[in-house]
Tab-separated table of C-alpha atoms and ligand atoms in Angstrom:
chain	number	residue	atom	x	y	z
A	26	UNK	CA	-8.834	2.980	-88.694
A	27	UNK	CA	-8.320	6.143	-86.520
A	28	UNK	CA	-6.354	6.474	-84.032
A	29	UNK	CA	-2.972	8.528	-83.808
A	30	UNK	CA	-0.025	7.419	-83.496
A	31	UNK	CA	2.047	8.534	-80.510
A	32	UNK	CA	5.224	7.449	-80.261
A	33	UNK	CA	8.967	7.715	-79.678
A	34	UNK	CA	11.570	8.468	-82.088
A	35	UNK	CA	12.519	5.402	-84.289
A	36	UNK	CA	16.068	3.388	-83.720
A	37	UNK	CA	17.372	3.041	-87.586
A	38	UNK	CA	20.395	1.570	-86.597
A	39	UNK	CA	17.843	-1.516	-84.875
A	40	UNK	CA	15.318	-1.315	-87.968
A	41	UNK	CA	18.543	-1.643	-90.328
A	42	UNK	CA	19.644	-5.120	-88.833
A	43	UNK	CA	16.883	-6.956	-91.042
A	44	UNK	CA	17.096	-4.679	-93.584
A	45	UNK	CA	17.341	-7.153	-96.774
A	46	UNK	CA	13.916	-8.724	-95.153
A	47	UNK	CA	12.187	-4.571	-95.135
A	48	UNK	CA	13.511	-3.682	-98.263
A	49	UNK	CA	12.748	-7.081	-100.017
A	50	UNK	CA	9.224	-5.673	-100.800
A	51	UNK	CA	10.599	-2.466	-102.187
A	52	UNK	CA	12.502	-3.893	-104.338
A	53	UNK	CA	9.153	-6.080	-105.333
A	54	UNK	CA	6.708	-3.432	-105.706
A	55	UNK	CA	9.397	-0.986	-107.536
A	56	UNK	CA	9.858	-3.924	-110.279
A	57	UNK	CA	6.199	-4.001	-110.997
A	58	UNK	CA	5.500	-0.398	-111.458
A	59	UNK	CA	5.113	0.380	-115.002
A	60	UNK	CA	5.962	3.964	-115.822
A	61	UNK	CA	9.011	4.232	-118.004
A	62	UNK	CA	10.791	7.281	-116.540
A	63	UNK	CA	9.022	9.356	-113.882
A	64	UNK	CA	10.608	12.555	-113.397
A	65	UNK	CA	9.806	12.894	-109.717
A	66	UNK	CA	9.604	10.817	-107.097
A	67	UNK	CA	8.858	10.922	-103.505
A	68	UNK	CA	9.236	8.263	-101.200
A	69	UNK	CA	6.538	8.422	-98.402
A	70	UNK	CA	8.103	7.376	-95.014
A	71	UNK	CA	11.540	6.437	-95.797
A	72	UNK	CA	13.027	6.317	-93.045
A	73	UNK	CA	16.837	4.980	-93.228
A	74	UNK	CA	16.908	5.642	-97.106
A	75	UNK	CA	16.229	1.889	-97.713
A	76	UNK	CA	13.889	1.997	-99.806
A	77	UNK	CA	14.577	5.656	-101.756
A	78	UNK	CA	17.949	3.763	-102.807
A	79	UNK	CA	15.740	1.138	-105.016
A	80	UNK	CA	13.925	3.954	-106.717
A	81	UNK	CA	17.245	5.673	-107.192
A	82	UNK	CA	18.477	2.690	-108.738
A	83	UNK	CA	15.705	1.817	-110.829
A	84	UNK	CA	15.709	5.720	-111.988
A	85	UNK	CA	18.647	7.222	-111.511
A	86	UNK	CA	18.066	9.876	-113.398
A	87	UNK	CA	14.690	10.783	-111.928
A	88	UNK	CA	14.529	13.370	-109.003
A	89	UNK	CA	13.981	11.099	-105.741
A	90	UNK	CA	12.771	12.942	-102.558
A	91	UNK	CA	12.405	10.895	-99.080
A	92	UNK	CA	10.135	12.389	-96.650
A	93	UNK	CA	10.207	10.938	-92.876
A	94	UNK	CA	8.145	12.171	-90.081
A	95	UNK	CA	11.027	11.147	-87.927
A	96	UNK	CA	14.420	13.008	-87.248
A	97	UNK	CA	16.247	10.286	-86.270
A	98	UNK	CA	15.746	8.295	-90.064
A	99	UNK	CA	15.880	11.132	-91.802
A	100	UNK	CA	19.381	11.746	-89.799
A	101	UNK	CA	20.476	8.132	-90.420
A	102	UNK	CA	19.609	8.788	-94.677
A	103	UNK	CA	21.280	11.899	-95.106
A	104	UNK	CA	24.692	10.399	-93.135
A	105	UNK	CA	24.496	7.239	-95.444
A	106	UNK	CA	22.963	8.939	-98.908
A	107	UNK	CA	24.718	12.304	-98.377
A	108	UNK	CA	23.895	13.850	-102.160
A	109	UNK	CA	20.171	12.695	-101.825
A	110	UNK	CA	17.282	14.931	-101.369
A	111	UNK	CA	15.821	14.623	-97.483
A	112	UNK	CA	13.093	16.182	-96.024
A	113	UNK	CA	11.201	16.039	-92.442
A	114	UNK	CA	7.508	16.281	-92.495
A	115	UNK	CA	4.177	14.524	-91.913
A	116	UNK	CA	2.771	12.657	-95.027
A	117	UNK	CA	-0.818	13.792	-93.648
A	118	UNK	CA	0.529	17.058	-94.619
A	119	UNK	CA	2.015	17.123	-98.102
A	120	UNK	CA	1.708	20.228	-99.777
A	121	UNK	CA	-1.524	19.763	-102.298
A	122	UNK	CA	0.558	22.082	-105.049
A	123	UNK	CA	3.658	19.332	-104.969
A	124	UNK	CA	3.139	17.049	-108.082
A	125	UNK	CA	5.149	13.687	-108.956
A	126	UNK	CA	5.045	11.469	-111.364
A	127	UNK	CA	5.425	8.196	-108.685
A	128	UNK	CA	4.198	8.310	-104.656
A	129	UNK	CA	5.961	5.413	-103.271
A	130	UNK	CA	5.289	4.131	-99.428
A	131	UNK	CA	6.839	0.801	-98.432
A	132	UNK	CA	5.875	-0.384	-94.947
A	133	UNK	CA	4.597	3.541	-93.417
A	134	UNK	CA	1.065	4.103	-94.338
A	135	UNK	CA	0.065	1.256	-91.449
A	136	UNK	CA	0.974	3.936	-89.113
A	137	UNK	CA	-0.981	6.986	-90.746
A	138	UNK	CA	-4.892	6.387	-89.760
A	139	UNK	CA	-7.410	7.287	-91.855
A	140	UNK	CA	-6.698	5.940	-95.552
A	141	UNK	CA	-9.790	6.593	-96.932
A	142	UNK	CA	-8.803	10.890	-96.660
A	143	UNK	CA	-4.955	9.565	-97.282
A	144	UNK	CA	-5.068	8.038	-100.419
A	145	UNK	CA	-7.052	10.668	-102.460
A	146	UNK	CA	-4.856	13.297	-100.874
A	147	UNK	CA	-2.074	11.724	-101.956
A	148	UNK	CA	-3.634	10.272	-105.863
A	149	UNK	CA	-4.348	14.249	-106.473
A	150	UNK	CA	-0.161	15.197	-105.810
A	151	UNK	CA	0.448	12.803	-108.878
A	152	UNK	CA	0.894	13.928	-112.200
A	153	UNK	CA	-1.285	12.274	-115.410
A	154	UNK	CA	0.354	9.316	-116.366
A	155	UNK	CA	1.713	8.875	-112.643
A	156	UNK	CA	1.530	6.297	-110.276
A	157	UNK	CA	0.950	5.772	-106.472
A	158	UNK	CA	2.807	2.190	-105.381
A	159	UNK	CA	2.304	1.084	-101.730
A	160	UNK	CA	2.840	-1.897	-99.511
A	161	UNK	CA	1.390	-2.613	-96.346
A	162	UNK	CA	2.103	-4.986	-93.598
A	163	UNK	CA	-0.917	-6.910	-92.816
A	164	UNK	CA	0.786	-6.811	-89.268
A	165	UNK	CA	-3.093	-7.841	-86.718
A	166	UNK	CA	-3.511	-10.539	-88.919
A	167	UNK	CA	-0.093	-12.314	-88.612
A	168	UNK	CA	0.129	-14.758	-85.038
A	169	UNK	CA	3.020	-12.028	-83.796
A	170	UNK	CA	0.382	-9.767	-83.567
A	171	UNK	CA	-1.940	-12.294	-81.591
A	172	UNK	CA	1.219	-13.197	-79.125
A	173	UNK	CA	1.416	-9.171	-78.311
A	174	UNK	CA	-2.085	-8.921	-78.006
A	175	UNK	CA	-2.599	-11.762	-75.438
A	176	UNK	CA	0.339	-10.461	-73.118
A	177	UNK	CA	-0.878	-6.476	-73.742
A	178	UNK	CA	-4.445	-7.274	-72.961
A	179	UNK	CA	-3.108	-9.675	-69.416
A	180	UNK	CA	-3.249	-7.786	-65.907
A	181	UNK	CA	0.372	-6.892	-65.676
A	182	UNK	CA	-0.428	-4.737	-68.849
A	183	UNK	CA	-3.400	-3.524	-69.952
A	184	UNK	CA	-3.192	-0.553	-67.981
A	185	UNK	CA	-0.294	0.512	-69.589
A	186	UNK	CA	-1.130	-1.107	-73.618
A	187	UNK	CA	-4.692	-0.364	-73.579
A	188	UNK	CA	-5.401	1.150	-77.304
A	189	UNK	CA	-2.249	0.016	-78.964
A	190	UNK	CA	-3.720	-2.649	-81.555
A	191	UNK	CA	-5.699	0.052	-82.743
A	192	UNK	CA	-2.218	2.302	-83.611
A	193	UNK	CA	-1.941	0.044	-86.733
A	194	UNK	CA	-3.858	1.037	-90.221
A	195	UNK	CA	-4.909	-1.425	-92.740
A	196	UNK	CA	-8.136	-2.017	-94.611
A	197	UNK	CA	-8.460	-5.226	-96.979
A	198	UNK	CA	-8.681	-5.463	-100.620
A	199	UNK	CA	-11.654	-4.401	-101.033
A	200	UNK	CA	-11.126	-1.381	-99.016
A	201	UNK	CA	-8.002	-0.140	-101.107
A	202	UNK	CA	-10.166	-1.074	-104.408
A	203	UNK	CA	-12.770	0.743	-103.745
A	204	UNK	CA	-10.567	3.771	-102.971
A	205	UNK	CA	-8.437	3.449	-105.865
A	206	UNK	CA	-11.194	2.258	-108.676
A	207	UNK	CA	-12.880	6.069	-108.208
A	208	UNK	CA	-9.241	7.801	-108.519
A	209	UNK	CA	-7.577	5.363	-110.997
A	210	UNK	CA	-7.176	4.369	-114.347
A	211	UNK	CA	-5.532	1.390	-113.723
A	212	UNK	CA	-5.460	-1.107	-110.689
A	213	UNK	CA	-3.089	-3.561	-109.321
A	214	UNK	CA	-3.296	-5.390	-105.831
A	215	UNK	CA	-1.713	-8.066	-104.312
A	216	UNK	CA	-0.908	-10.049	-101.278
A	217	UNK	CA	3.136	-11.510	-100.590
A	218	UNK	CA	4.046	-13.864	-97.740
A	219	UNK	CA	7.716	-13.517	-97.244
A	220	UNK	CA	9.093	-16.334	-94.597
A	221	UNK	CA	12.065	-14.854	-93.451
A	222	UNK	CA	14.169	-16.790	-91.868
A	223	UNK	CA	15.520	-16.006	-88.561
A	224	UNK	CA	18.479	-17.577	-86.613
A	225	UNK	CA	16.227	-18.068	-83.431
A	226	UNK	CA	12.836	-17.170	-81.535
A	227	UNK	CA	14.497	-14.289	-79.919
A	228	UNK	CA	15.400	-13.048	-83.694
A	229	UNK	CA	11.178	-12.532	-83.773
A	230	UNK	CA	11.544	-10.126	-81.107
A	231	UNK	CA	14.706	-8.341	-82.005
A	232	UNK	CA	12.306	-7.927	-85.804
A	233	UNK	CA	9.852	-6.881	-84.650
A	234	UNK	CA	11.193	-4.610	-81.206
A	235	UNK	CA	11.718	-1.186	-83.700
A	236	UNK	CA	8.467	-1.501	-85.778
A	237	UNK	CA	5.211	-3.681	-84.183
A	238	UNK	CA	6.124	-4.175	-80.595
A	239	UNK	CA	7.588	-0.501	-80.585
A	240	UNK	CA	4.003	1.284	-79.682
A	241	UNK	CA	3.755	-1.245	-76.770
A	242	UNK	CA	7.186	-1.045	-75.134
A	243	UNK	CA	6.813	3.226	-75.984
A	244	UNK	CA	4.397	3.220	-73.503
A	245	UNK	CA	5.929	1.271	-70.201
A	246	UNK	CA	7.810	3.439	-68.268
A	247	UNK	CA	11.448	1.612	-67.726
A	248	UNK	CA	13.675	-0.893	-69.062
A	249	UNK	CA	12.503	-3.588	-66.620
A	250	UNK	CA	9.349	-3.487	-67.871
A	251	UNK	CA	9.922	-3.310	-71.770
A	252	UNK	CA	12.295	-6.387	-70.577
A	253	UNK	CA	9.451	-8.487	-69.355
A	254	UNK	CA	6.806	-7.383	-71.577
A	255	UNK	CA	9.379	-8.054	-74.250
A	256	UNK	CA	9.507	-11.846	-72.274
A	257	UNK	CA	6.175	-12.479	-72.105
A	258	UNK	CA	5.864	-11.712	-75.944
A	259	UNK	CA	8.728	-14.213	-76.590
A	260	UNK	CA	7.078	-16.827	-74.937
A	261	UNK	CA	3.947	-16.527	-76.505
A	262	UNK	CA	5.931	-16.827	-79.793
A	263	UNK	CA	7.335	-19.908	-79.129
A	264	UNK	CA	3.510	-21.136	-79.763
A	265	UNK	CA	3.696	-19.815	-83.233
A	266	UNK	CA	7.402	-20.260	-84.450
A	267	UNK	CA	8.593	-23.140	-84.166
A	268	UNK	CA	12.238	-23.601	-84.111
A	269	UNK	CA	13.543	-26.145	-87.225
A	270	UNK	CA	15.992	-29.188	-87.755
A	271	UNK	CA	18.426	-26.871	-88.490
A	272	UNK	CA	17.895	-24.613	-85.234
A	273	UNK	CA	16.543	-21.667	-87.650
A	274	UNK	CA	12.808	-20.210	-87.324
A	275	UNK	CA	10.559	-19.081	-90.070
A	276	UNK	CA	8.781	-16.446	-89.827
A	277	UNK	CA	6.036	-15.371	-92.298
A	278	UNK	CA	5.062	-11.955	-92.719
A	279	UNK	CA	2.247	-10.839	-94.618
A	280	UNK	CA	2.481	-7.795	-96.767
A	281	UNK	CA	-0.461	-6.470	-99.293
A	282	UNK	CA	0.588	-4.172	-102.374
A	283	UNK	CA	-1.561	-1.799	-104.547
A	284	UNK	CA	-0.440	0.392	-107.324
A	285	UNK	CA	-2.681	3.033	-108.651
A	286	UNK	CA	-2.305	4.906	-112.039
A	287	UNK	CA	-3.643	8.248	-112.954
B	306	LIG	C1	8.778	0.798	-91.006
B	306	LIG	S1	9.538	2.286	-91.489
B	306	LIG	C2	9.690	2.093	-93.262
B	306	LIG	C3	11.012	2.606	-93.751
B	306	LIG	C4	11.319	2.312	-95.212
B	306	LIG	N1	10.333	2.893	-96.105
B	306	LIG	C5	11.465	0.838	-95.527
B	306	LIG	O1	11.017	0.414	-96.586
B	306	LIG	O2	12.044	0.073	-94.745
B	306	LIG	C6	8.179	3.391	-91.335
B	306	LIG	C7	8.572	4.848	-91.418
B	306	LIG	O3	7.377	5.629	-91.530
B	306	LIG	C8	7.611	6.855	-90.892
B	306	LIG	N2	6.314	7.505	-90.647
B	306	LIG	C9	5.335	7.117	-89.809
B	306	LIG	N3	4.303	7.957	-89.858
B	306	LIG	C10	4.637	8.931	-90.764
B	306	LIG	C11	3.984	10.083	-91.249
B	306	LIG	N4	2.781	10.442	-90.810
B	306	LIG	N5	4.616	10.858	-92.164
B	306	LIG	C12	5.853	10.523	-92.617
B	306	LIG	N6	6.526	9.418	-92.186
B	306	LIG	C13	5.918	8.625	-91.269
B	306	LIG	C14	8.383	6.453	-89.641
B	306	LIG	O4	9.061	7.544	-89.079
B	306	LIG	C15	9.295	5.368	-90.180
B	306	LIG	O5	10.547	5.870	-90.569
């Protein structure tokens, strides 16, 4: 759990084609958090404004801030949600004197190491009565993750994807319990499988190219390389997804959830 994250900027308009399947457990975790009205709201990593726009709808009277690391998501949110409230800057970072009532982080805090410093940074920017809501791909468990692995750690490619599994951040249940049971007065967690279901193998690749091959292909040096690293990967998947009657694949992707209240 601590190793940076180095990488280039992030394609929204790629992340976007799926984007029903990423905001699916937004839309999950936002109906489950129980605080009437919050007043403020920031949304930790939103890239592309995907997920801000389910807090906006669920409170649209609240004041909804989306802060993103990157410049090209943040771009992409303030073209598509114009009057919304965008900001650039590191999560690690956030201003200790900034107080809302809700921290929300769907599908970012995987690429932020350290939890354990995160989380009670984070719990003390929330105001009594507040919440923090996150979810969390449980992306080195899933068989995707062993079909990159296997290729990264062949001959062709360790050299170049030596470190990578480690750019992903995730503790288990107990972990985020015993984080959030000193900090909170109330505790939810839970675990979703969502089989999405993609219109071939290549579709697992094309999911997961912008998010958890991205560290992997960030680090080969040209587009014939990403190509056949990006191959070998879809290969190994075919091990793992297996294509159905109907010529669709599912894919399962496991996601844990945890809301904290103060
Ligand atoms: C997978 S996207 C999630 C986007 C959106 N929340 C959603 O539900 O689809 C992860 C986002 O986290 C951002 N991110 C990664 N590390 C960050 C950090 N340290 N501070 C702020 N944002 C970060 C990335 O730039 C990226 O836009």
């Amino acid at each position: 759990m601590n190793k940076k994250v180095e990488m280039n900027e992030w394609n929204p308009e790629q992340y976007l084609q799926f984007k029903s399947e990423r905001t699916q457990p937004a839309i999950d975790l936002v109906s489950r958090i129980n605080i009437a009205q919050p007043q403020s709201i920031i949304d930790i990593g939103c890239g592309p404004g995907n997920s801000t726009q389910i807090l906006v709808n669920r409170w649209p009277n609240s004041e909804v801030v989306g802060l993103d690391n990157s410049t090209t998501m943040i771009e992409k949110a303030r073209q598509d949600y114009p009057e919304q409230k965008w900001i650039v800057g590191n999560a690690e970072n956030i201003d200790p004197d900034s107080k809302y009532d809700l921290i929300f982080s769907n599908a970012t805090l995987q690429w932020i190491p350290h939890h354990e410093i995160l989380l009670p940074k984070l719990f003390d920017c929330i105001n009594p009565g507040g919440a923090i809501a996150v979810q969390i791909p449980k992306f080195r468990n899933m068989p995707i993750s062993v079909a990159i692995e296997t290729v990264a750690n062949s001959p062709n490619w360790i050299n170049y994807t030596k470190g990578c599994e480690e750019l992903f951040t995730f503790g288990d249940m107990d972990f985020y319990y015993g984080i959030l049971n000193k900090l909170a007065t109330g505790v939810e967690l839970w675990e979703t499988s969502y089989f999405h279901i993609l219109n071939s193998q290549e579709s697992v690749i094309d999911f997961i190219r912008t998010t958890g091959l991205k560290p992997y292909l960030d680090r080969l040096p040209s587009d014939e390389m990403r190509y056949g690293f990006e191959q070998e990967v879809l290969t190994e998947c075919k091990k793992y997804y297996k294509v159905q009657s109907n010529g669709k694949v599912l894919f399962p992707f496991d996601r844990l959830f945890f809301i904290g209240y103060k």
